[in-house]
Amino acid sequence: MTVAVEGGAVEKRLPRAPRRGPVARMKQSYDRYWYAWAMAAPVVLVLGLVVLYPLGRGIYLSLTNATSLNVGRTIGVNHIPNSYSWVGLHNYEQILSGADHEFWPHVWWTLVWTVACVALTYSLGLGLALLINRQLRGRTFYRVLLVLPWAVPTFVTMFSWRLLLADNGLVNSALSGLGLGAPGWLSDPTWQRVAAIGVNTWVGFPFMMVSLLGGMQAIPSELYEAAEMDGATPWQRFRYVTLPGLRPVSNTVILLSVIWTFNQFNVIDLMFGYGSSDSVQILVTYAYQLFFNQQPQDYANSAAYGVIILSMLIVFASVYRRWLKRNEQQVGI
Amino acid sequence: MRRGIAAAVLATAIAVSASACGGSGSTASSSNKASGPVTITWWDTSDATNEAPTYKLLVSEFETANPSIKVNYVNVPFGTAQTKFQTAAGSSGAPDVLRSDVGWTPAFAKAGYLAPLDGTPAMADESAFESTLIKQASYNGHVYGAPQVTDTLGLMYNKQLFAKAGITAAPTTWDQLKADAALIKQKDGVDGFALEAASYYAMPFLFGEGTDFVDTANNKITINSAAAVKAMTTAKSFVGAPGISKLDVTADADTDIMDSFQTGKVAMVIQGPWDITNVYAGSAFTSKSNLGIAPVPEGSTGTAGAPTGGQNLVVYAGADAAHLAASEKFVGFMTSAASETETALKNGTLPTRTDAYTAAVNANLGIEGYQAILKYSVPRPALPEYSSFYASFATDYTKILAGQESIQTGLGNTSSAIAKLLPSYAAQ
């Protein structure tokens, strides 16, 4: 959509005037672009309300000792005054020093979970994309079929898996039938983790497959022809043509996937709830649990966890992008 | 300038239209007309198949007696009720009345969610209730919960299987229990004992060593004391012992264990009176006298102890006067002698007031059996945080039993979680 902007964004070439002060520049900018400002204002306002304010509030809470018992509220006849206080970086010290016995175990599991899920979804997605990326009958049908796990609403997928993986569910019936025993997928700490990674792979591979398929179709077929002329084996064609051709797509989807998996709240929360499932909780779900699923609700620590998670992801994303730049790859993010 | 106004108007118009989502929160007790009947919502956490029908019947009796009050009965699963109520009580959608575990009551009271009941119709016969139960439901000198049922854990055993194995009396120590289980396996070919891996069932091990999560008299955390380590060692020694069912940490563990006990595949379980009705429905207990109820085994200190459990009815403080009055009346009715007697006869649960123990109630074998062992029940300390200890302990107890954590590490983790809740207590 193009909008004829009053005041025109087309600059007239004038001889350079000396730079004016910020106020004057603001005024000039306002005079010229007031329309754009007005259009952007609601977005800025809404973003401020739904992102920046909560973020600021969260950072503030993480520096206090607020819990559901000392934050003031009035319920009917009961009035409870505000009595939480500023504690500075105490929560962060407690968390990062390992004094709370919760942070580091959850960090390790979150890292294992992220790496395992991303590796599995990527390789599975790549394999399936390769299979589909050829002339075969009913290709569209397969494609639709393989996108299904991603297209179905997450909670439907999760509840289906819960039924399948229940103690007496289909999976265990099949395993018992084969004489392999029946692990407690949803309750035994170790099997919970296996189940979590498995289900998340199921949910995550279609995205990888679709993206990589798109990437493959963008690789010029001349390259394959040339490679064939040079007598390259299928493996070599894959190794030296397909993979390098996919690099820009791969880099992007891996970065996205790492961030998503790191914060994959739905799968863990809907699959395991908060019964006896502490070992399977990743950082985000653990932070949520601190806030909502315990008595008293620990607002401060939950907020501190949130800030730490955010910092981790910011650090990861910047390191990753720098690493890509060093490898002279343009990532279109 | 005119442009500026136009811009501002445009901006606000768009902002208003953008933010005009999100309706107002719904409240549970809406439609509050002084003239019409008052509708109160009750969240019942009882077992939906075995216990709920009795309560629904009582609700309709109450509505007949009080035509100006309607009760909206909602059955909420016990496992999620605590957080569900907490979330609702802090914002909106809280019920007027909740069937609250005795462990949750003081914590809810401390958080300001509950209305005090002393001196209201809910507590008209305060003196009739067991005084320890009133104490458990109190916080800061006010009573916040009307005790509805009480319970404790006991050893349920199958007399027939005992006789077949030549065992004449219920085991009184953990070692005896293990020996009997092995003997039953050898003689009867069925498992002697099934251990429930839920944290609540670990309490008899702790009490048997004379310890608890905390020592309130000395402001100390004792869950990782030498005594507690000993208790956990005893508990863990059951895993894989001869005649003990395979450790089950799945979500259906309780159901599976009780099914095995009902059908005579397991000779002993440690369980509360809430399962009596369920047990009597099983094929091994067509004759009710086949069920033996004994105190839980004692630990090395020579004392036996099981947690005092039970349910209170509590009233949400955030309702208006009309709903509060209706709720208090309802709670009073549900905990009246007649209602408790009816509940006891139909559900096999123990009444909380002396005048509800009628001849018919006392003649109920299950109630009689549990009443006899109530004296071994250990009331929980008056500590609102107490029920929060179970959350972290449950995780570590499962890991300890499954061999994924050493006893010291597991109890150390629980101890540090408790230390966070009780900064003033000394950790070991």
mmCIF file of N, CA, C and O in Angstrom, chain B residues 27-29 40-46 55 59 71-78 80-89 92-101 104 108 148 311-314 316 330 334:
data_model
loop_
_atom_site.group_PDB
_atom_site.id
_atom_site.type_symbol
_atom_site.label_atom_id
_atom_site.label_comp_id
_atom_site.label_asym_id
_atom_site.label_seq_id
_atom_site.Cartn_x
_atom_site.Cartn_y
_atom_site.Cartn_z
ATOM 1 N N THR B 27 -16.964 -12.703 37.068
ATOM 2 C CA THR B 27 -16.905 -13.092 38.470
ATOM 3 C C THR B 27 -17.777 -14.309 38.666
ATOM 4 O O THR B 27 -18.755 -14.510 37.958
ATOM 5 N N ALA B 28 -17.359 -15.120 39.626
ATOM 6 C CA ALA B 28 -18.091 -16.362 39.834
ATOM 7 C C ALA B 28 -19.486 -16.079 40.368
ATOM 8 O O ALA B 28 -20.455 -16.700 39.981
ATOM 9 N N SER B 29 -19.551 -15.125 41.283
ATOM 10 C CA SER B 29 -20.841 -14.862 41.897
ATOM 11 C C SER B 29 -21.448 -13.609 41.301
ATOM 12 O O SER B 29 -21.354 -12.543 41.885
ATOM 13 N N ILE B 40 -24.593 -19.194 45.267
ATOM 14 C CA ILE B 40 -23.195 -19.319 45.689
ATOM 15 C C ILE B 40 -22.569 -20.498 44.945
ATOM 16 O O ILE B 40 -23.249 -21.463 44.596
ATOM 17 N N THR B 41 -21.269 -20.370 44.701
ATOM 18 C CA THR B 41 -20.558 -21.437 44.004
ATOM 19 C C THR B 41 -19.720 -22.216 45.006
ATOM 20 O O THR B 41 -19.018 -21.629 45.815
ATOM 21 N N TRP B 42 -19.822 -23.544 44.915
ATOM 22 C CA TRP B 42 -19.011 -24.378 45.804
ATOM 23 C C TRP B 42 -18.074 -25.237 44.979
ATOM 24 O O TRP B 42 -18.507 -25.993 44.112
ATOM 25 N N TRP B 43 -16.792 -25.093 45.248
ATOM 26 C CA TRP B 43 -15.806 -25.976 44.629
ATOM 27 C C TRP B 43 -15.575 -27.143 45.570
ATOM 28 O O TRP B 43 -14.996 -26.983 46.648
ATOM 29 N N ASP B 44 -16.040 -28.301 45.124
ATOM 30 C CA ASP B 44 -15.859 -29.495 45.921
ATOM 31 C C ASP B 44 -14.676 -30.275 45.356
ATOM 32 O O ASP B 44 -14.600 -30.499 44.157
ATOM 33 N N THR B 45 -13.751 -30.662 46.212
ATOM 34 C CA THR B 45 -12.555 -31.364 45.728
ATOM 35 C C THR B 45 -12.641 -32.865 45.992
ATOM 36 O O THR B 45 -11.641 -33.553 45.901
ATOM 37 N N SER B 46 -13.822 -33.351 46.362
ATOM 38 C CA SER B 46 -13.910 -34.766 46.704
ATOM 39 C C SER B 46 -13.837 -35.625 45.439
ATOM 40 O O SER B 46 -13.956 -35.125 44.324
ATOM 41 N N TYR B 55 -22.402 -35.562 48.437
ATOM 42 C CA TYR B 55 -22.392 -34.106 48.640
ATOM 43 C C TYR B 55 -23.433 -33.420 47.764
ATOM 44 O O TYR B 55 -24.062 -32.453 48.185
ATOM 45 N N VAL B 59 -26.363 -30.988 49.008
ATOM 46 C CA VAL B 59 -26.591 -29.671 48.422
ATOM 47 C C VAL B 59 -28.066 -29.493 48.102
ATOM 48 O O VAL B 59 -28.669 -28.464 48.415
ATOM 49 N N VAL B 71 -27.142 -23.230 45.174
ATOM 50 C CA VAL B 71 -25.738 -23.616 45.238
ATOM 51 C C VAL B 71 -25.302 -24.159 43.878
ATOM 52 O O VAL B 71 -25.896 -25.103 43.370
ATOM 53 N N ASN B 72 -24.301 -23.515 43.321
ATOM 54 C CA ASN B 72 -23.750 -23.985 42.059
ATOM 55 C C ASN B 72 -22.608 -24.944 42.397
ATOM 56 O O ASN B 72 -21.532 -24.520 42.795
ATOM 57 N N TYR B 73 -22.887 -26.255 42.258
ATOM 58 C CA TYR B 73 -21.913 -27.260 42.651
ATOM 59 C C TYR B 73 -20.900 -27.491 41.525
ATOM 60 O O TYR B 73 -21.279 -27.784 40.402
ATOM 61 N N VAL B 74 -19.602 -27.349 41.832
ATOM 62 C CA VAL B 74 -18.554 -27.621 40.832
ATOM 63 C C VAL B 74 -17.562 -28.594 41.458
ATOM 64 O O VAL B 74 -17.055 -28.342 42.552
ATOM 65 N N ASN B 75 -17.314 -29.697 40.765
ATOM 66 C CA ASN B 75 -16.318 -30.630 41.279
ATOM 67 C C ASN B 75 -14.966 -30.317 40.643
ATOM 68 O O ASN B 75 -14.806 -30.399 39.430
ATOM 69 N N VAL B 76 -14.003 -29.906 41.469
ATOM 70 C CA VAL B 76 -12.670 -29.541 40.976
ATOM 71 C C VAL B 76 -11.695 -30.624 41.424
ATOM 72 O O VAL B 76 -11.709 -31.005 42.594
ATOM 73 N N PRO B 77 -10.877 -31.162 40.516
ATOM 74 C CA PRO B 77 -9.923 -32.196 40.928
ATOM 75 C C PRO B 77 -9.037 -31.711 42.077
ATOM 76 O O PRO B 77 -8.539 -30.588 42.046
ATOM 77 N N PHE B 78 -8.861 -32.575 43.065
ATOM 78 C CA PHE B 78 -8.110 -32.203 44.256
ATOM 79 C C PHE B 78 -6.702 -31.725 43.907
ATOM 80 O O PHE B 78 -6.200 -30.759 44.483
ATOM 81 N N THR B 80 -5.445 -30.085 41.488
ATOM 82 C CA THR B 80 -5.209 -28.758 40.914
ATOM 83 C C THR B 80 -5.927 -27.666 41.682
ATOM 84 O O THR B 80 -5.776 -26.490 41.391
ATOM 85 N N ALA B 81 -6.729 -28.068 42.679
ATOM 86 C CA ALA B 81 -7.597 -27.093 43.344
ATOM 87 C C ALA B 81 -6.813 -25.994 44.060
ATOM 88 O O ALA B 81 -7.227 -24.837 44.068
ATOM 89 N N GLN B 82 -5.667 -26.357 44.649
ATOM 90 C CA GLN B 82 -4.945 -25.377 45.450
ATOM 91 C C GLN B 82 -4.491 -24.189 44.598
ATOM 92 O O GLN B 82 -4.753 -23.036 44.937
ATOM 93 N N THR B 83 -3.832 -24.486 43.484
ATOM 94 C CA THR B 83 -3.353 -23.379 42.648
ATOM 95 C C THR B 83 -4.512 -22.693 41.947
ATOM 96 O O THR B 83 -4.499 -21.479 41.745
ATOM 97 N N LYS B 84 -5.510 -23.476 41.606
ATOM 98 C CA LYS B 84 -6.662 -22.899 40.922
ATOM 99 C C LYS B 84 -7.336 -21.861 41.826
ATOM 100 O O LYS B 84 -7.680 -20.764 41.370
ATOM 101 N N PHE B 85 -7.509 -22.225 43.077
ATOM 102 C CA PHE B 85 -8.159 -21.293 43.996
ATOM 103 C C PHE B 85 -7.261 -20.081 44.234
ATOM 104 O O PHE B 85 -7.726 -18.948 44.288
ATOM 105 N N GLN B 86 -5.980 -20.338 44.370
ATOM 106 C CA GLN B 86 -5.046 -19.235 44.627
ATOM 107 C C GLN B 86 -5.084 -18.219 43.500
ATOM 108 O O GLN B 86 -5.155 -17.014 43.736
ATOM 109 N N THR B 87 -5.056 -18.723 42.260
ATOM 110 C CA THR B 87 -5.089 -17.824 41.109
ATOM 111 C C THR B 87 -6.398 -17.047 41.079
ATOM 112 O O THR B 87 -6.411 -15.834 40.872
ATOM 113 N N ALA B 88 -7.496 -17.768 41.300
ATOM 114 C CA ALA B 88 -8.803 -17.119 41.228
ATOM 115 C C ALA B 88 -8.976 -16.119 42.367
ATOM 116 O O ALA B 88 -9.488 -15.014 42.173
ATOM 117 N N ALA B 89 -8.510 -16.502 43.558
ATOM 118 C CA ALA B 89 -8.710 -15.634 44.726
ATOM 119 C C ALA B 89 -7.943 -14.335 44.575
ATOM 120 O O ALA B 89 -8.371 -13.287 45.056
ATOM 121 N N SER B 92 -10.043 -12.910 39.951
ATOM 122 C CA SER B 92 -11.503 -13.014 39.923
ATOM 123 C C SER B 92 -11.879 -14.438 39.603
ATOM 124 O O SER B 92 -11.063 -15.227 39.141
ATOM 125 N N GLY B 93 -13.131 -14.763 39.822
ATOM 126 C CA GLY B 93 -13.594 -16.102 39.499
ATOM 127 C C GLY B 93 -13.457 -17.079 40.641
ATOM 128 O O GLY B 93 -13.597 -18.277 40.455
ATOM 129 N N ALA B 94 -13.182 -16.569 41.839
ATOM 130 C CA ALA B 94 -13.066 -17.469 42.980
ATOM 131 C C ALA B 94 -14.454 -17.933 43.405
ATOM 132 O O ALA B 94 -15.429 -17.202 43.277
ATOM 133 N N PRO B 95 -14.535 -19.178 43.911
ATOM 134 C CA PRO B 95 -15.820 -19.672 44.395
ATOM 135 C C PRO B 95 -16.141 -19.037 45.746
ATOM 136 O O PRO B 95 -15.251 -18.492 46.399
ATOM 137 N N ASP B 96 -17.388 -19.113 46.160
ATOM 138 C CA ASP B 96 -17.739 -18.582 47.472
ATOM 139 C C ASP B 96 -17.300 -19.527 48.571
ATOM 140 O O ASP B 96 -16.904 -19.118 49.648
ATOM 141 N N VAL B 97 -17.412 -20.837 48.283
ATOM 142 C CA VAL B 97 -17.026 -21.840 49.270
ATOM 143 C C VAL B 97 -16.081 -22.823 48.593
ATOM 144 O O VAL B 97 -16.259 -23.170 47.424
ATOM 145 N N LEU B 98 -15.079 -23.249 49.331
ATOM 146 C CA LEU B 98 -14.117 -24.219 48.805
ATOM 147 C C LEU B 98 -13.952 -25.326 49.827
ATOM 148 O O LEU B 98 -13.937 -25.081 51.036
ATOM 149 N N ARG B 99 -13.842 -26.553 49.322
ATOM 150 C CA ARG B 99 -13.488 -27.657 50.215
ATOM 151 C C ARG B 99 -11.974 -27.694 50.209
ATOM 152 O O ARG B 99 -11.354 -28.118 49.239
ATOM 153 N N SER B 100 -11.381 -27.201 51.286
ATOM 154 C CA SER B 100 -9.937 -26.985 51.303
ATOM 155 C C SER B 100 -9.259 -28.012 52.198
ATOM 156 O O SER B 100 -9.724 -28.280 53.301
ATOM 157 N N ASP B 101 -8.169 -28.560 51.725
ATOM 158 C CA ASP B 101 -7.391 -29.494 52.524
ATOM 159 C C ASP B 101 -6.959 -28.790 53.814
ATOM 160 O O ASP B 101 -6.694 -27.590 53.800
ATOM 161 N N TRP B 104 -3.969 -26.617 53.419
ATOM 162 C CA TRP B 104 -3.999 -25.360 52.664
ATOM 163 C C TRP B 104 -4.592 -24.233 53.479
ATOM 164 O O TRP B 104 -4.288 -23.066 53.251
ATOM 165 N N PHE B 108 -3.976 -20.149 52.997
ATOM 166 C CA PHE B 108 -4.978 -19.293 52.346
ATOM 167 C C PHE B 108 -5.397 -18.168 53.284
ATOM 168 O O PHE B 108 -5.603 -17.029 52.871
ATOM 169 N N GLN B 148 -14.703 -30.594 57.967
ATOM 170 C CA GLN B 148 -15.794 -31.373 57.388
ATOM 171 C C GLN B 148 -15.546 -32.872 57.565
ATOM 172 O O GLN B 148 -16.435 -33.597 57.977
ATOM 173 N N GLN B 311 -10.443 -32.413 55.509
ATOM 174 C CA GLN B 311 -10.885 -31.309 54.657
ATOM 175 C C GLN B 311 -11.697 -30.322 55.481
ATOM 176 O O GLN B 311 -12.465 -30.720 56.344
ATOM 177 N N ASN B 312 -11.495 -29.041 55.191
ATOM 178 C CA ASN B 312 -12.320 -27.992 55.800
ATOM 179 C C ASN B 312 -13.164 -27.361 54.717
ATOM 180 O O ASN B 312 -12.818 -27.403 53.541
ATOM 181 N N LEU B 313 -14.234 -26.731 55.143
ATOM 182 C CA LEU B 313 -14.964 -25.870 54.216
ATOM 183 C C LEU B 313 -14.582 -24.434 54.551
ATOM 184 O O LEU B 313 -14.676 -24.016 55.701
ATOM 185 N N VAL B 314 -14.119 -23.697 53.548
ATOM 186 C CA VAL B 314 -13.697 -22.323 53.791
ATOM 187 C C VAL B 314 -14.520 -21.385 52.915
ATOM 188 O O VAL B 314 -15.052 -21.779 51.882
ATOM 189 N N TYR B 316 -14.733 -17.711 50.869
ATOM 190 C CA TYR B 316 -13.922 -16.671 50.219
ATOM 191 C C TYR B 316 -14.297 -15.286 50.739
ATOM 192 O O TYR B 316 -15.481 -14.930 50.816
ATOM 193 N N PHE B 330 -24.455 -22.153 54.419
ATOM 194 C CA PHE B 330 -24.217 -23.396 53.697
ATOM 195 C C PHE B 330 -23.141 -24.237 54.406
ATOM 196 O O PHE B 330 -23.291 -25.445 54.600
ATOM 197 N N MET B 334 -23.468 -27.958 55.958
ATOM 198 C CA MET B 334 -22.664 -29.095 55.503
ATOM 199 C C MET B 334 -21.866 -29.725 56.642
ATOM 200 O O MET B 334 -21.483 -30.882 56.561
#
